[in-house]
Coordinates of C-alpha atoms and ligand atoms in Angstrom, one line a residue:
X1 CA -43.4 -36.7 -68.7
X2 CA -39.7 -37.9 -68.9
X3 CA -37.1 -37.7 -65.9
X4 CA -33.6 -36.6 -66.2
X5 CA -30.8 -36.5 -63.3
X6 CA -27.4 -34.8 -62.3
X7 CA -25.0 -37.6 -62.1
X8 CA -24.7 -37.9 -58.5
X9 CA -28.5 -38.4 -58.9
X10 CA -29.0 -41.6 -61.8
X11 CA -29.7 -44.3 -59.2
X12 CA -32.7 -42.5 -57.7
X13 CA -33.7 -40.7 -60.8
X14 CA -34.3 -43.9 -62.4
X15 CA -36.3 -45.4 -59.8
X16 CA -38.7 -42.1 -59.5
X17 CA -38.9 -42.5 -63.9
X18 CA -39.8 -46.2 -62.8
X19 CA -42.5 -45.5 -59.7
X20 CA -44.0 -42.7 -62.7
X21 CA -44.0 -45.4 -65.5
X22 CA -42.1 -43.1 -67.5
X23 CA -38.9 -42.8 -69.2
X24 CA -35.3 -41.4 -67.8
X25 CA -33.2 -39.8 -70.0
X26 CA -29.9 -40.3 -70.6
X27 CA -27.4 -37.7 -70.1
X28 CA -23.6 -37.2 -71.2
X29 CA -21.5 -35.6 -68.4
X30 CA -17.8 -34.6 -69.2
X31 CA -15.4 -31.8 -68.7
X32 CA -14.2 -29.4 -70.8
X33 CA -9.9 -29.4 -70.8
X34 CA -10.1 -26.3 -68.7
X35 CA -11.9 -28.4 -66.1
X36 CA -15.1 -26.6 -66.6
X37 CA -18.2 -29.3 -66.7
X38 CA -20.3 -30.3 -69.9
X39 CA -23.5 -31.9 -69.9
X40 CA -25.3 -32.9 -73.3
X41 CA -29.2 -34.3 -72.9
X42 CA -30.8 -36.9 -74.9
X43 CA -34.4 -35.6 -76.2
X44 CA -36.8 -33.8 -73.6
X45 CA -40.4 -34.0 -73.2
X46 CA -42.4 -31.2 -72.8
X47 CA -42.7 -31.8 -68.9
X48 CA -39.7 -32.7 -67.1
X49 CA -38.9 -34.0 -63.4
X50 CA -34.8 -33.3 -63.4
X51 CA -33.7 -34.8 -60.1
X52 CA -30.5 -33.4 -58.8
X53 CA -29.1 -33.4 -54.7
X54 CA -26.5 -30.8 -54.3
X55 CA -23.9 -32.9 -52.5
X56 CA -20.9 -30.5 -53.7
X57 CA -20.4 -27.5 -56.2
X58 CA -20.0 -29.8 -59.7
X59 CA -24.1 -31.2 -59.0
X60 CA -24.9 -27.8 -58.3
X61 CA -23.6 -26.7 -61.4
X62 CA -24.5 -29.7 -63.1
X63 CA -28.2 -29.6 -62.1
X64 CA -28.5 -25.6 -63.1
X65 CA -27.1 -26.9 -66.8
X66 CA -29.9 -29.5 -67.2
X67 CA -32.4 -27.0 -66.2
X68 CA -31.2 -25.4 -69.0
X69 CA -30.5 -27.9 -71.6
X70 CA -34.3 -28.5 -70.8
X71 CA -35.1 -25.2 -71.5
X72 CA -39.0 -25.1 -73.4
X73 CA -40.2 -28.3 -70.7
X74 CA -42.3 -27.3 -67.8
X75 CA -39.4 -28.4 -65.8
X76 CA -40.4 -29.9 -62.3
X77 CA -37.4 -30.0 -60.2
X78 CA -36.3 -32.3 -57.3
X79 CA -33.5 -31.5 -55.1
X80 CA -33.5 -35.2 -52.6
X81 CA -30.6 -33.7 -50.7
X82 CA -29.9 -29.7 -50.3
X83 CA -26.8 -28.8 -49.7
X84 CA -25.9 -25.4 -48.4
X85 CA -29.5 -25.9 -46.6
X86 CA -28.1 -25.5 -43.2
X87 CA -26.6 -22.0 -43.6
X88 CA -29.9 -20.6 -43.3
X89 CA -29.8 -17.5 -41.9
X90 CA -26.5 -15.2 -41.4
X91 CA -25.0 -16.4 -38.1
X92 CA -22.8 -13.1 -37.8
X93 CA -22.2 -10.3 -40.2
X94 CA -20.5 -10.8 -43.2
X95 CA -22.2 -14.4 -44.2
X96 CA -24.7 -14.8 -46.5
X97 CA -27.8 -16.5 -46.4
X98 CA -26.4 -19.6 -48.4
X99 CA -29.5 -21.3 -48.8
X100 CA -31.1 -18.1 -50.5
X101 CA -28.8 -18.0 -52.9
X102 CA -28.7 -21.5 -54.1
X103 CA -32.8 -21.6 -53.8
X104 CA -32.7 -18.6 -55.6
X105 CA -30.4 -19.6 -58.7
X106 CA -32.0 -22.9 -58.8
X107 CA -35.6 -21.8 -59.2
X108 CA -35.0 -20.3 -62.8
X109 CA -36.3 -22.0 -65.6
X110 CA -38.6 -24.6 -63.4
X111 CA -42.3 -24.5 -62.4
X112 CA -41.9 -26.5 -59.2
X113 CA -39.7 -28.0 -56.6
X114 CA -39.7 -30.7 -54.7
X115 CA -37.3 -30.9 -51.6
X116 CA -36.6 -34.0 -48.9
X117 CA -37.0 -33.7 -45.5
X118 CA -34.9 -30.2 -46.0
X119 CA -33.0 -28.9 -42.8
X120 CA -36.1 -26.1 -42.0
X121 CA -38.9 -25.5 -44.0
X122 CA -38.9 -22.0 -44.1
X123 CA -35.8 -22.3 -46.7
X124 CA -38.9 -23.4 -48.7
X125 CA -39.8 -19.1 -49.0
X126 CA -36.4 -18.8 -50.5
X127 CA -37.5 -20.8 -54.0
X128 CA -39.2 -18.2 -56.5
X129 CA -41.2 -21.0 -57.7
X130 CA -44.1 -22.9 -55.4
X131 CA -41.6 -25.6 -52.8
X132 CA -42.6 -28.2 -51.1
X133 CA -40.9 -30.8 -48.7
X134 CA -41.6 -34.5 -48.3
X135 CA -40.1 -36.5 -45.5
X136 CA -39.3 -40.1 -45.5
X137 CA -40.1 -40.5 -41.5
X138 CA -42.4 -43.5 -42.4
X139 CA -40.1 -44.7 -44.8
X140 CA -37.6 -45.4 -42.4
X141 CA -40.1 -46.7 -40.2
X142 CA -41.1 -49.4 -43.0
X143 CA -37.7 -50.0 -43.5
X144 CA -36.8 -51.1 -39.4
X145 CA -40.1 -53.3 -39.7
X146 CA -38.1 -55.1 -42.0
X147 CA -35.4 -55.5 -39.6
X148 CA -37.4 -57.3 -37.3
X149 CA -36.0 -56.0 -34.2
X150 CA -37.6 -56.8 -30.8
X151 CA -39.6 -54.4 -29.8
X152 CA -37.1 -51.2 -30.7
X153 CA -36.5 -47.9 -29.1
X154 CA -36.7 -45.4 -31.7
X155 CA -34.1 -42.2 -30.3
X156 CA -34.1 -38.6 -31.8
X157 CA -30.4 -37.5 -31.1
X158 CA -31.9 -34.2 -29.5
X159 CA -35.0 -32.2 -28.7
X160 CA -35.2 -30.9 -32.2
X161 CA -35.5 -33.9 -33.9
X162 CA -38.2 -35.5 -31.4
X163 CA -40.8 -34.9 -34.1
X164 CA -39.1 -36.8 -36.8
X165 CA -38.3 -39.6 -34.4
X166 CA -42.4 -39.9 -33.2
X167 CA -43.2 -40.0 -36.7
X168 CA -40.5 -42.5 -37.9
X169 CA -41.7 -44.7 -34.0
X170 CA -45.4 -43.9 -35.5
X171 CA -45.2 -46.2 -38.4
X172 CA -44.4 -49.7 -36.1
X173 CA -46.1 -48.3 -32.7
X174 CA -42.7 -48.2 -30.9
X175 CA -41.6 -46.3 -27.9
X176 CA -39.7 -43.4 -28.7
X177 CA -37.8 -40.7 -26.2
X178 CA -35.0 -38.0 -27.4
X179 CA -31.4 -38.2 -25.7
X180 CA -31.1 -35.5 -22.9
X181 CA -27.2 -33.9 -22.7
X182 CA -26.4 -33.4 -19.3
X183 CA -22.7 -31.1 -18.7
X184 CA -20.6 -33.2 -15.8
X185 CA -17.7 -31.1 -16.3
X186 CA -15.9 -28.3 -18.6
X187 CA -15.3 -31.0 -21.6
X188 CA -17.5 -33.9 -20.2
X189 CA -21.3 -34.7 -21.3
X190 CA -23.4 -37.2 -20.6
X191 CA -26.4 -38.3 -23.2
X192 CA -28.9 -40.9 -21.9
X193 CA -32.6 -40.8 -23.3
X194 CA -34.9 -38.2 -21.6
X195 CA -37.5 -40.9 -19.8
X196 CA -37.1 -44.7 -21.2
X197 CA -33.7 -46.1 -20.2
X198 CA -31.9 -48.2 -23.2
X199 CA -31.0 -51.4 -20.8
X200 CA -31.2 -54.2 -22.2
X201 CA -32.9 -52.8 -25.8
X202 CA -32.4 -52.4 -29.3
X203 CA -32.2 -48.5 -30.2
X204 CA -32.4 -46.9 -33.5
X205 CA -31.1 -43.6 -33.3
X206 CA -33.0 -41.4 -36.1
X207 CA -32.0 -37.7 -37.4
X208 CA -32.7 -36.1 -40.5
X209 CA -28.6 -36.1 -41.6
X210 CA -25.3 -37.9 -40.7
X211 CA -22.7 -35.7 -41.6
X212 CA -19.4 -36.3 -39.7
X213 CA -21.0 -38.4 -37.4
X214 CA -19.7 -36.8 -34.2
X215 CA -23.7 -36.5 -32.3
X216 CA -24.3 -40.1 -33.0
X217 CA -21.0 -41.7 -32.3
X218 CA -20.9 -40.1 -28.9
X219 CA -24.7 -41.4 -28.4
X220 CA -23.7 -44.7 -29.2
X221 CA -21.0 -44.9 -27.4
X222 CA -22.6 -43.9 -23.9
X223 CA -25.9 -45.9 -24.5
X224 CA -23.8 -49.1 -25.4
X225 CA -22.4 -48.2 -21.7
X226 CA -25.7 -47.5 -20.5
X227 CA -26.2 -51.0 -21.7
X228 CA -28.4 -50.6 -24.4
X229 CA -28.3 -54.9 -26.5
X230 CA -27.3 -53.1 -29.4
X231 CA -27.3 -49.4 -31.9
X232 CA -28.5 -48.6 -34.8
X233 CA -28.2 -45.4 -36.5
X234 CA -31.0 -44.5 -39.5
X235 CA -31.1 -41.0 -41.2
X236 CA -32.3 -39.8 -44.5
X237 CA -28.8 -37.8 -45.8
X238 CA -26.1 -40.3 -45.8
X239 CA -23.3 -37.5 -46.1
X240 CA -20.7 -39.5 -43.6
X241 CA -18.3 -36.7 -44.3
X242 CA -14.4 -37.5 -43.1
X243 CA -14.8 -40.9 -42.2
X244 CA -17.8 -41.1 -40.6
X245 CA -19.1 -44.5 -41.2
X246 CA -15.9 -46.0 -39.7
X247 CA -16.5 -43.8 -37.2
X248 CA -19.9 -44.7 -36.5
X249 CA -19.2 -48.5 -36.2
X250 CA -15.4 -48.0 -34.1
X251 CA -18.5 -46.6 -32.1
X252 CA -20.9 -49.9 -31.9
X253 CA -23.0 -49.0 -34.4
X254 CA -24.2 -52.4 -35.7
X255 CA -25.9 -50.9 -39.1
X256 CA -25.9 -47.8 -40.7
X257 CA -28.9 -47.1 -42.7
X258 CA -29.6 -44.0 -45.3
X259 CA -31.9 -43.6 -48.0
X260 CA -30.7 -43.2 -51.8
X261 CA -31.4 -38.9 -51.4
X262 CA -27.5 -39.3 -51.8
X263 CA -26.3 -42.5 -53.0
X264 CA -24.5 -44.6 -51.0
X265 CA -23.5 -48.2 -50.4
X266 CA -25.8 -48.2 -47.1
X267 CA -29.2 -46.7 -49.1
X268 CA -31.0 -49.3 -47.8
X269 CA -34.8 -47.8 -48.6
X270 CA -35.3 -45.1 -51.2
X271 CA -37.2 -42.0 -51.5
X272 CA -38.4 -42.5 -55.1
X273 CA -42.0 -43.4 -54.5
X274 CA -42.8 -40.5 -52.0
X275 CA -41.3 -38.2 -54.5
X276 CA -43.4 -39.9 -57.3
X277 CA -46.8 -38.9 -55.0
X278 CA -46.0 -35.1 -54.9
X279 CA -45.0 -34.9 -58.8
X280 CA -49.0 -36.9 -59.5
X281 CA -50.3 -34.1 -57.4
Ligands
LIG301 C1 -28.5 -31.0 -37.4 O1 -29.3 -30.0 -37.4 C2 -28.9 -32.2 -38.1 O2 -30.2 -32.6 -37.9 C3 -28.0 -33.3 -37.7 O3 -28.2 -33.7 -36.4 C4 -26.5 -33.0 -37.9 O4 -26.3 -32.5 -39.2 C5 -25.7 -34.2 -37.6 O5 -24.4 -33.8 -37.8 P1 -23.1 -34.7 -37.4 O6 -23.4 -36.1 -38.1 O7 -22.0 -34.0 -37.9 O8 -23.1 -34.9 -35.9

């Protein structure tokens, strides 16, 4: 088994070749003049793990050309980050189901696919290939142990994410609530957590994606007024689209944390070894 990745993908495509023992192979990425991308592979093996998150259309494309270029492996894909996950359903007429059609494009020429903490699970049917979805909860959780914080309260920005924020609170036996939105007036909210107020405390506000930031920044904001010590913000998908992670600290944010599922200068923990445990199944 040898692991290739997309280039937006090197970083944590080396590390899951290191947590398998095995080898990563390297990869030329260019362009043709007419902009159109090139990718030429060193030697395959004849199973494969080709890592690849789909932050933008060039890894998309980039990652269906390896799966190609790879062609005659048993090709095990891993897709840390999903873009186009989040359009999952047609929202009004005329849309398509986005992440049907990338699932669907993706799944030819592979035997498996491994996903991270993916936006639902039930974009998992879309594969034609068997999918399955790890989430780093308890990674994050290992990684604010090693922030020694006193005696955090872990936050899920809303209901939905209440899960992900027990599980993450599950991994140091912190206290963990979900912020409650409460409408004052036409263009005023209020966000303060459900039952455990935030005097006084260190909060880590957890969510499966930071994309422009908006949810969290406003959180901070009113907990830091609430008079929460001081905010953290911890998510797996680092996107921090149009500005975000200045906006996040203009906000009081005092660290940003993501994992390497896209690679950032804030990847402070990485999801190589979790991905290594599904690929041993
Ligand atoms: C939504 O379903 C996700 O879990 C995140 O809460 C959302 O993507 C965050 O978006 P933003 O950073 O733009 O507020």
């Amino acid at each position: 088994m040898k692991v290739i990745g997309t280039e937006a993908s090197q970083i944590l495509a080396s590390r899951i070749a290191d947590a398998l023992k095995t080898a990563v192979v390297d990869v030329r990425f260019s362009r043709f003049p007419d902009g159109e991308l090139y990718v030429c592979s060193g030697t395959p093996d004849d199973e494969m793990v080709i890592v690849g998150s789909i932050v933008d259309s060039d890894s998309l494309v980039q990652l269906l050309l390896l799966v190609d270029a790879c062609e005659g492996a048993r090709n095990r894909l891993v897709i840390p980050y999903m873009g186009y996950a989040r359009q999952d359903k047609r929202f009004k007429p005329g849309e398509p189901i986005s992440a049907r059609a990338i699932a669907l494009a993706i799944s030819r020429g592979s035997t498996t696919c491994t996903t991270v903490n993916i936006h639902d699970k039930k974009v998992l049917s879309y594969f034609s290939i068997p999918a399955i979805d790890v989430s780093l909860a308890t990674d994050i959780g290992n990684h604010i142990r090693t922030m020694e914080l006193d005696n955090p309260l872990i936050l899920a920005p809303d209901d939905g994410a209440a899960a992900f924020a027990l599980a993450v609170a599950t991994a140091g036996r912190w206290d963990c609530d979900h912020l409650d939105k409460t409408r004052i007036s036409g263009d005023e909210v209020r966000m303060a957590p459900k039952s455990l107020p935030a005097g006084g405390r260190q909060v880590v506000i957890v969510d499966d994606i930071i994309s422009t930031g908006g949810t969290i920044a406003t959180a901070s904001a009113m907990l830091r007024k609430q008079g929460a010590h001081e905010v953290y913000a911890a998510c797996v998908h680092g996107i921090f689209t149009n500005g975000a992670y200045a906006r996040l600290k203009v906000a009081g944010i005092k660290e940003v944390i993501c994992s390497d599922t896209i690679e950032r200068g804030c990847s402070q923990y990485s999801a190589a070894s979790r991905i290594m445990e599904t690929l041993k199944q």
